[in-house]
Amino acid sequence: MLYSGKTKTFCKGLCILGSKPMMAFFSMIFFNTPAIINMARAIPNFVERGLTIYLAVLMGILMFLTNLFSFMTAFSNPGIVGQLQNSLRMRTISNLSETREMDNYHLTVRGAYLSKIKFCVTCFVYRPPRTVHCNFCDNCVYGFDHHCKWLGTCVGALNYKKFIWFLIFLNTLEICNFALAISHIVLVAMDEPGRTFG
């Protein structure tokens, strides 16, 4: 199978990098740095007071799961429709020029239903239903939802669940990060009653 868009494949197609794979690393730095800094400042204060360290363990688990699902979303196949090799492309172009316009739809029978599929002039394939051509990755993606600029890849039918889990763990991590910051401020304020934060 040929993915000739802006994606790069590794491990025989098991690992697929989007059009901007470095965005995934920058995003991971962006959402991990505040949590690490906050944990480094607040956790020692909690340990000094004999308070529980379970919040640090929870934040560590959330950071691990957030990073795991970020990697799984960014480096997995979103549902890219394979493109034709060059020899088949030329034959397809000549057949299309003889029979019909390239922008026309083609009717196919899928079970008991009649489906309309469109020919993609960029990828030279007939796109299955619910398939959209992504201009960022330059590939047709089945079940295309959107192109995530934060992860640098498309979100499609094959990585949509991973993306939802990434969002759930990221939001939970940031809520815990906010709660840790507020509790740290309250503990510091209780130590020094006359201190103002401003």
PDB file of C-alpha atoms in Angstrom:
ATOM      1  CA  MET A   1       0.000   0.000   0.000  1.00  0.00           C
ATOM      2  CA  LEU A   2       1.364   3.413  -0.934  1.00  0.00           C
ATOM      3  CA  TYR A   3       0.953   6.535   1.216  1.00  0.00           C
ATOM      4  CA  SER A   4       2.432   9.200  -1.000  1.00  0.00           C
ATOM      5  CA  GLY A   5       1.131  12.224   0.882  1.00  0.00           C
ATOM      6  CA  LYS A   6       3.121  14.186   3.434  1.00  0.00           C
ATOM      7  CA  THR A   7       3.021  11.303   5.913  1.00  0.00           C
ATOM      8  CA  LYS A   8       6.007   9.122   6.702  1.00  0.00           C
ATOM      9  CA  THR A   9       5.663   5.416   7.473  1.00  0.00           C
ATOM     10  CA  PHE A  10       7.832   3.175   9.638  1.00  0.00           C
ATOM     11  CA  CYS A  11       7.663  -0.499  10.696  1.00  0.00           C
ATOM     12  CA  LYS A  12       5.837  -1.579   7.525  1.00  0.00           C
ATOM     13  CA  GLY A  13       3.057   0.936   8.026  1.00  0.00           C
ATOM     14  CA  LEU A  14       2.429   0.316  11.732  1.00  0.00           C
ATOM     15  CA  CYS A  15       3.837   3.715  12.704  1.00  0.00           C
ATOM     16  CA  ILE A  16       2.637   6.610  10.578  1.00  0.00           C
ATOM     17  CA  LEU A  17       3.848  10.134  11.243  1.00  0.00           C
ATOM     18  CA  GLY A  18       1.575  12.977  10.223  1.00  0.00           C
ATOM     19  CA  SER A  19       2.569  16.002   8.206  1.00  0.00           C
ATOM     20  CA  LYS A  20       4.158  17.739  11.224  1.00  0.00           C
ATOM     21  CA  PRO A  21       5.317  15.104  13.734  1.00  0.00           C
ATOM     22  CA  MET A  22       7.347  17.592  15.786  1.00  0.00           C
ATOM     23  CA  MET A  23       4.099  19.261  16.868  1.00  0.00           C
ATOM     24  CA  ALA A  24       3.305  16.160  18.953  1.00  0.00           C
ATOM     25  CA  PHE A  25       6.563  16.577  20.889  1.00  0.00           C
ATOM     26  CA  PHE A  26       6.045  20.325  21.368  1.00  0.00           C
ATOM     27  CA  SER A  27       2.506  19.655  22.587  1.00  0.00           C
ATOM     28  CA  MET A  28       3.756  17.080  25.065  1.00  0.00           C
ATOM     29  CA  ILE A  29       6.264  19.584  26.420  1.00  0.00           C
ATOM     30  CA  PHE A  30       3.493  22.181  26.564  1.00  0.00           C
ATOM     31  CA  PHE A  31       1.084  20.099  28.667  1.00  0.00           C
ATOM     32  CA  ASN A  32       3.709  18.292  30.793  1.00  0.00           C
ATOM     33  CA  THR A  33       5.809  21.271  31.878  1.00  0.00           C
ATOM     34  CA  PRO A  34       3.177  23.005  34.081  1.00  0.00           C
ATOM     35  CA  ALA A  35       2.316  19.715  35.790  1.00  0.00           C
ATOM     36  CA  ILE A  36       5.985  18.896  36.477  1.00  0.00           C
ATOM     37  CA  ILE A  37       6.738  22.379  37.808  1.00  0.00           C
ATOM     38  CA  ASN A  38       3.609  22.387  39.940  1.00  0.00           C
ATOM     39  CA  MET A  39       4.395  18.938  41.344  1.00  0.00           C
ATOM     40  CA  ALA A  40       7.992  19.947  42.109  1.00  0.00           C
ATOM     41  CA  ARG A  41       6.802  22.980  44.078  1.00  0.00           C
ATOM     42  CA  ALA A  42       3.713  21.610  45.801  1.00  0.00           C
ATOM     43  CA  ILE A  43       4.533  17.987  46.638  1.00  0.00           C
ATOM     44  CA  PRO A  44       7.449  18.788  49.006  1.00  0.00           C
ATOM     45  CA  ASN A  45       5.129  21.168  50.870  1.00  0.00           C
ATOM     46  CA  PHE A  46       2.558  18.369  51.217  1.00  0.00           C
ATOM     47  CA  VAL A  47       5.169  15.865  52.447  1.00  0.00           C
ATOM     48  CA  GLU A  48       6.465  18.326  55.085  1.00  0.00           C
ATOM     49  CA  ARG A  49       2.983  18.555  56.534  1.00  0.00           C
ATOM     50  CA  GLY A  50       2.511  14.805  56.576  1.00  0.00           C
ATOM     51  CA  LEU A  51      -0.284  15.013  54.035  1.00  0.00           C
ATOM     52  CA  THR A  52      -0.927  12.217  51.610  1.00  0.00           C
ATOM     53  CA  ILE A  53       1.255  11.726  48.572  1.00  0.00           C
ATOM     54  CA  TYR A  54      -1.504  10.011  46.612  1.00  0.00           C
ATOM     55  CA  LEU A  55      -2.125  13.195  44.603  1.00  0.00           C
ATOM     56  CA  ALA A  56       1.443  13.007  43.247  1.00  0.00           C
ATOM     57  CA  VAL A  57       0.935   9.338  42.345  1.00  0.00           C
ATOM     58  CA  LEU A  58      -2.366  10.211  40.648  1.00  0.00           C
ATOM     59  CA  MET A  59      -0.728  13.045  38.693  1.00  0.00           C
ATOM     60  CA  GLY A  60       2.117  10.739  37.652  1.00  0.00           C
ATOM     61  CA  ILE A  61      -0.338   8.125  36.384  1.00  0.00           C
ATOM     62  CA  LEU A  62      -2.352  10.792  34.556  1.00  0.00           C
ATOM     63  CA  MET A  63       0.801  12.202  32.938  1.00  0.00           C
ATOM     64  CA  PHE A  64       1.819   8.715  31.801  1.00  0.00           C
ATOM     65  CA  LEU A  65      -1.627   7.952  30.336  1.00  0.00           C
ATOM     66  CA  THR A  66      -1.863  11.372  28.678  1.00  0.00           C
ATOM     67  CA  ASN A  67       1.539  10.900  27.040  1.00  0.00           C
ATOM     68  CA  LEU A  68       0.718   7.319  26.041  1.00  0.00           C
ATOM     69  CA  PHE A  69      -2.529   8.227  24.285  1.00  0.00           C
ATOM     70  CA  SER A  70      -0.900  11.305  22.750  1.00  0.00           C
ATOM     71  CA  PHE A  71       1.757   9.059  21.183  1.00  0.00           C
ATOM     72  CA  MET A  72      -0.805   6.456  20.149  1.00  0.00           C
ATOM     73  CA  THR A  73      -2.942   9.104  18.437  1.00  0.00           C
ATOM     74  CA  ALA A  74      -0.100  10.999  16.790  1.00  0.00           C
ATOM     75  CA  PHE A  75       1.803   7.987  15.474  1.00  0.00           C
ATOM     76  CA  SER A  76      -0.947   5.610  14.380  1.00  0.00           C
ATOM     77  CA  ASN A  77      -2.827   5.276  11.113  1.00  0.00           C
ATOM     78  CA  PRO A  78      -5.908   7.542  11.152  1.00  0.00           C
ATOM     79  CA  GLY A  79      -7.506   5.591   8.290  1.00  0.00           C
ATOM     80  CA  ILE A  80      -5.477   6.630   5.268  1.00  0.00           C
ATOM     81  CA  VAL A  81      -6.806   5.206   2.022  1.00  0.00           C
ATOM     82  CA  GLY A  82      -3.933   3.663   0.075  1.00  0.00           C
ATOM     83  CA  GLN A  83      -2.950   5.295  -3.182  1.00  0.00           C
ATOM     84  CA  LEU A  84      -2.152   3.683  -6.497  1.00  0.00           C
ATOM     85  CA  GLN A  85       1.381   3.053  -7.641  1.00  0.00           C
ATOM     86  CA  ASN A  86       2.645   5.108 -10.589  1.00  0.00           C
ATOM     87  CA  SER A  87       1.984   2.496 -13.299  1.00  0.00           C
ATOM     88  CA  LEU A  88      -1.600   2.008 -12.119  1.00  0.00           C
ATOM     89  CA  ARG A  89      -2.069   5.778 -11.824  1.00  0.00           C
ATOM     90  CA  MET A  90      -1.312   6.320 -15.482  1.00  0.00           C
ATOM     91  CA  ARG A  91      -3.675   3.539 -16.503  1.00  0.00           C
ATOM     92  CA  THR A  92      -6.409   4.988 -14.253  1.00  0.00           C
ATOM     93  CA  ILE A  93      -5.931   8.478 -15.678  1.00  0.00           C
ATOM     94  CA  SER A  94      -6.161   7.174 -19.251  1.00  0.00           C
ATOM     95  CA  ASN A  95      -9.264   5.097 -18.412  1.00  0.00           C
ATOM     96  CA  LEU A  96     -10.943   8.070 -16.763  1.00  0.00           C
ATOM     97  CA  SER A  97     -10.167  10.389 -19.630  1.00  0.00           C
ATOM     98  CA  GLU A  98     -11.788   7.906 -22.032  1.00  0.00           C
ATOM     99  CA  THR A  99     -14.864   7.085 -19.974  1.00  0.00           C
ATOM    100  CA  ARG A 100     -15.831  10.024 -17.780  1.00  0.00           C
ATOM    101  CA  GLU A 101     -14.722  13.246 -16.210  1.00  0.00           C
ATOM    102  CA  MET A 102     -12.463  12.860 -13.158  1.00  0.00           C
ATOM    103  CA  ASP A 103     -14.707  15.054 -10.987  1.00  0.00           C
ATOM    104  CA  ASN A 104     -17.793  12.875 -11.521  1.00  0.00           C
ATOM    105  CA  TYR A 105     -19.208  10.611  -8.897  1.00  0.00           C
ATOM    106  CA  HIS A 106     -19.295   6.865  -9.341  1.00  0.00           C
ATOM    107  CA  LEU A 107     -22.235   4.783  -8.118  1.00  0.00           C
ATOM    108  CA  THR A 108     -21.514   1.500  -6.372  1.00  0.00           C
ATOM    109  CA  VAL A 109     -23.705  -1.103  -4.733  1.00  0.00           C
ATOM    110  CA  ARG A 110     -22.780  -1.904  -1.125  1.00  0.00           C
ATOM    111  CA  GLY A 111     -25.058  -4.644   0.147  1.00  0.00           C
ATOM    112  CA  ALA A 112     -28.606  -3.406  -0.362  1.00  0.00           C
ATOM    113  CA  TYR A 113     -27.594   0.253  -0.636  1.00  0.00           C
ATOM    114  CA  LEU A 114     -26.507   2.402  -3.537  1.00  0.00           C
ATOM    115  CA  SER A 115     -23.513   4.548  -2.595  1.00  0.00           C
ATOM    116  CA  LYS A 116     -22.025   7.509  -4.356  1.00  0.00           C
ATOM    117  CA  ILE A 117     -18.232   7.600  -4.244  1.00  0.00           C
ATOM    118  CA  LYS A 118     -16.083  10.395  -5.575  1.00  0.00           C
ATOM    119  CA  PHE A 119     -12.795  10.181  -7.402  1.00  0.00           C
ATOM    120  CA  CYS A 120      -9.972  12.081  -5.658  1.00  0.00           C
ATOM    121  CA  VAL A 121      -7.891  13.819  -8.301  1.00  0.00           C
ATOM    122  CA  THR A 122      -4.985  14.264  -5.877  1.00  0.00           C
ATOM    123  CA  CYS A 123      -4.683  10.656  -4.672  1.00  0.00           C
ATOM    124  CA  PHE A 124      -6.068   9.026  -7.866  1.00  0.00           C
ATOM    125  CA  VAL A 125      -8.430   6.727  -5.955  1.00  0.00           C
ATOM    126  CA  TYR A 126     -12.163   6.426  -5.570  1.00  0.00           C
ATOM    127  CA  ARG A 127     -12.891   7.549  -2.039  1.00  0.00           C
ATOM    128  CA  PRO A 128     -15.173   5.303   0.032  1.00  0.00           C
ATOM    129  CA  PRO A 129     -18.117   6.965   1.801  1.00  0.00           C
ATOM    130  CA  ARG A 130     -17.157   9.225   4.756  1.00  0.00           C
ATOM    131  CA  THR A 131     -13.667   9.693   3.321  1.00  0.00           C
ATOM    132  CA  VAL A 132     -12.260  13.200   2.963  1.00  0.00           C
ATOM    133  CA  HIS A 133      -9.002  14.441   1.484  1.00  0.00           C
ATOM    134  CA  CYS A 134      -6.863  16.229   4.112  1.00  0.00           C
ATOM    135  CA  ASN A 135      -4.977  19.130   2.593  1.00  0.00           C
ATOM    136  CA  PHE A 136      -2.437  19.207   5.449  1.00  0.00           C
ATOM    137  CA  CYS A 137      -1.406  15.536   5.166  1.00  0.00           C
ATOM    138  CA  ASP A 138      -2.236  15.259   1.448  1.00  0.00           C
ATOM    139  CA  ASN A 139      -4.011  11.907   1.936  1.00  0.00           C
ATOM    140  CA  CYS A 140      -7.579  10.671   1.800  1.00  0.00           C
ATOM    141  CA  VAL A 141      -8.636   9.655   5.326  1.00  0.00           C
ATOM    142  CA  TYR A 142     -11.535   7.317   6.045  1.00  0.00           C
ATOM    143  CA  GLY A 143     -13.893   8.622   8.751  1.00  0.00           C
ATOM    144  CA  PHE A 144     -12.067  11.966   8.732  1.00  0.00           C
ATOM    145  CA  ASP A 145     -12.941  14.091  11.762  1.00  0.00           C
ATOM    146  CA  HIS A 146     -10.333  16.853  11.655  1.00  0.00           C
ATOM    147  CA  HIS A 147      -6.633  17.552  11.292  1.00  0.00           C
ATOM    148  CA  CYS A 148      -5.242  18.142  14.778  1.00  0.00           C
ATOM    149  CA  LYS A 149      -2.574  20.813  14.558  1.00  0.00           C
ATOM    150  CA  TRP A 150      -1.495  20.119  18.159  1.00  0.00           C
ATOM    151  CA  LEU A 151      -0.592  16.522  17.350  1.00  0.00           C
ATOM    152  CA  GLY A 152       0.360  17.165  13.722  1.00  0.00           C
ATOM    153  CA  THR A 153      -1.827  14.382  12.327  1.00  0.00           C
ATOM    154  CA  CYS A 154      -5.339  13.627  11.164  1.00  0.00           C
ATOM    155  CA  VAL A 155      -7.994  12.219  13.447  1.00  0.00           C
ATOM    156  CA  GLY A 156      -9.963   9.592  11.576  1.00  0.00           C
ATOM    157  CA  ALA A 157     -11.830   6.331  12.048  1.00  0.00           C
ATOM    158  CA  LEU A 158      -8.806   4.312  13.206  1.00  0.00           C
ATOM    159  CA  ASN A 159      -7.427   6.702  15.850  1.00  0.00           C
ATOM    160  CA  TYR A 160     -10.588   8.508  16.979  1.00  0.00           C
ATOM    161  CA  LYS A 161     -11.024   6.501  20.204  1.00  0.00           C
ATOM    162  CA  LYS A 162      -7.379   7.035  21.124  1.00  0.00           C
ATOM    163  CA  PHE A 163      -7.851  10.771  20.566  1.00  0.00           C
ATOM    164  CA  ILE A 164     -10.927  10.857  22.843  1.00  0.00           C
ATOM    165  CA  TRP A 165      -9.004   9.036  25.596  1.00  0.00           C
ATOM    166  CA  PHE A 166      -6.137  11.505  25.133  1.00  0.00           C
ATOM    167  CA  LEU A 167      -8.546  14.414  25.639  1.00  0.00           C
ATOM    168  CA  ILE A 168     -10.130  12.804  28.705  1.00  0.00           C
ATOM    169  CA  PHE A 169      -6.766  12.175  30.395  1.00  0.00           C
ATOM    170  CA  LEU A 170      -5.435  15.610  29.397  1.00  0.00           C
ATOM    171  CA  ASN A 171      -8.457  17.391  30.881  1.00  0.00           C
ATOM    172  CA  THR A 172      -8.276  15.294  34.060  1.00  0.00           C
ATOM    173  CA  LEU A 173      -4.557  16.046  34.353  1.00  0.00           C
ATOM    174  CA  GLU A 174      -5.139  19.778  34.025  1.00  0.00           C
ATOM    175  CA  ILE A 175      -8.007  19.726  36.562  1.00  0.00           C
ATOM    176  CA  CYS A 176      -5.750  17.897  39.046  1.00  0.00           C
ATOM    177  CA  ASN A 177      -2.955  20.339  38.241  1.00  0.00           C
ATOM    178  CA  PHE A 178      -5.275  23.269  38.989  1.00  0.00           C
ATOM    179  CA  ALA A 179      -6.479  21.629  42.246  1.00  0.00           C
ATOM    180  CA  LEU A 180      -2.875  21.010  43.310  1.00  0.00           C
ATOM    181  CA  ALA A 181      -1.955  24.634  42.623  1.00  0.00           C
ATOM    182  CA  ILE A 182      -4.954  25.974  44.599  1.00  0.00           C
ATOM    183  CA  SER A 183      -4.273  23.657  47.544  1.00  0.00           C
ATOM    184  CA  HIS A 184      -0.609  24.707  47.540  1.00  0.00           C
ATOM    185  CA  ILE A 185      -1.591  28.394  47.608  1.00  0.00           C
ATOM    186  CA  VAL A 186      -4.022  27.745  50.484  1.00  0.00           C
ATOM    187  CA  LEU A 187      -1.345  25.880  52.481  1.00  0.00           C
ATOM    188  CA  VAL A 188       1.202  28.648  51.951  1.00  0.00           C
ATOM    189  CA  ALA A 189      -1.410  31.251  52.950  1.00  0.00           C
ATOM    190  CA  MET A 190      -2.178  29.307  56.152  1.00  0.00           C
ATOM    191  CA  ASP A 191       1.553  29.334  57.072  1.00  0.00           C
ATOM    192  CA  GLU A 192       1.892  33.086  56.692  1.00  0.00           C
ATOM    193  CA  PRO A 193      -1.405  34.801  57.568  1.00  0.00           C
ATOM    194  CA  GLY A 194      -0.074  38.303  56.878  1.00  0.00           C
ATOM    195  CA  ARG A 195       1.319  37.496  53.433  1.00  0.00           C
ATOM    196  CA  THR A 196      -0.480  38.886  50.390  1.00  0.00           C
ATOM    197  CA  PHE A 197      -0.336  37.383  46.945  1.00  0.00           C
ATOM    198  CA  GLY A 198      -0.125  40.255  44.513  1.00  0.00           C
TER     199      GLY A 198
END
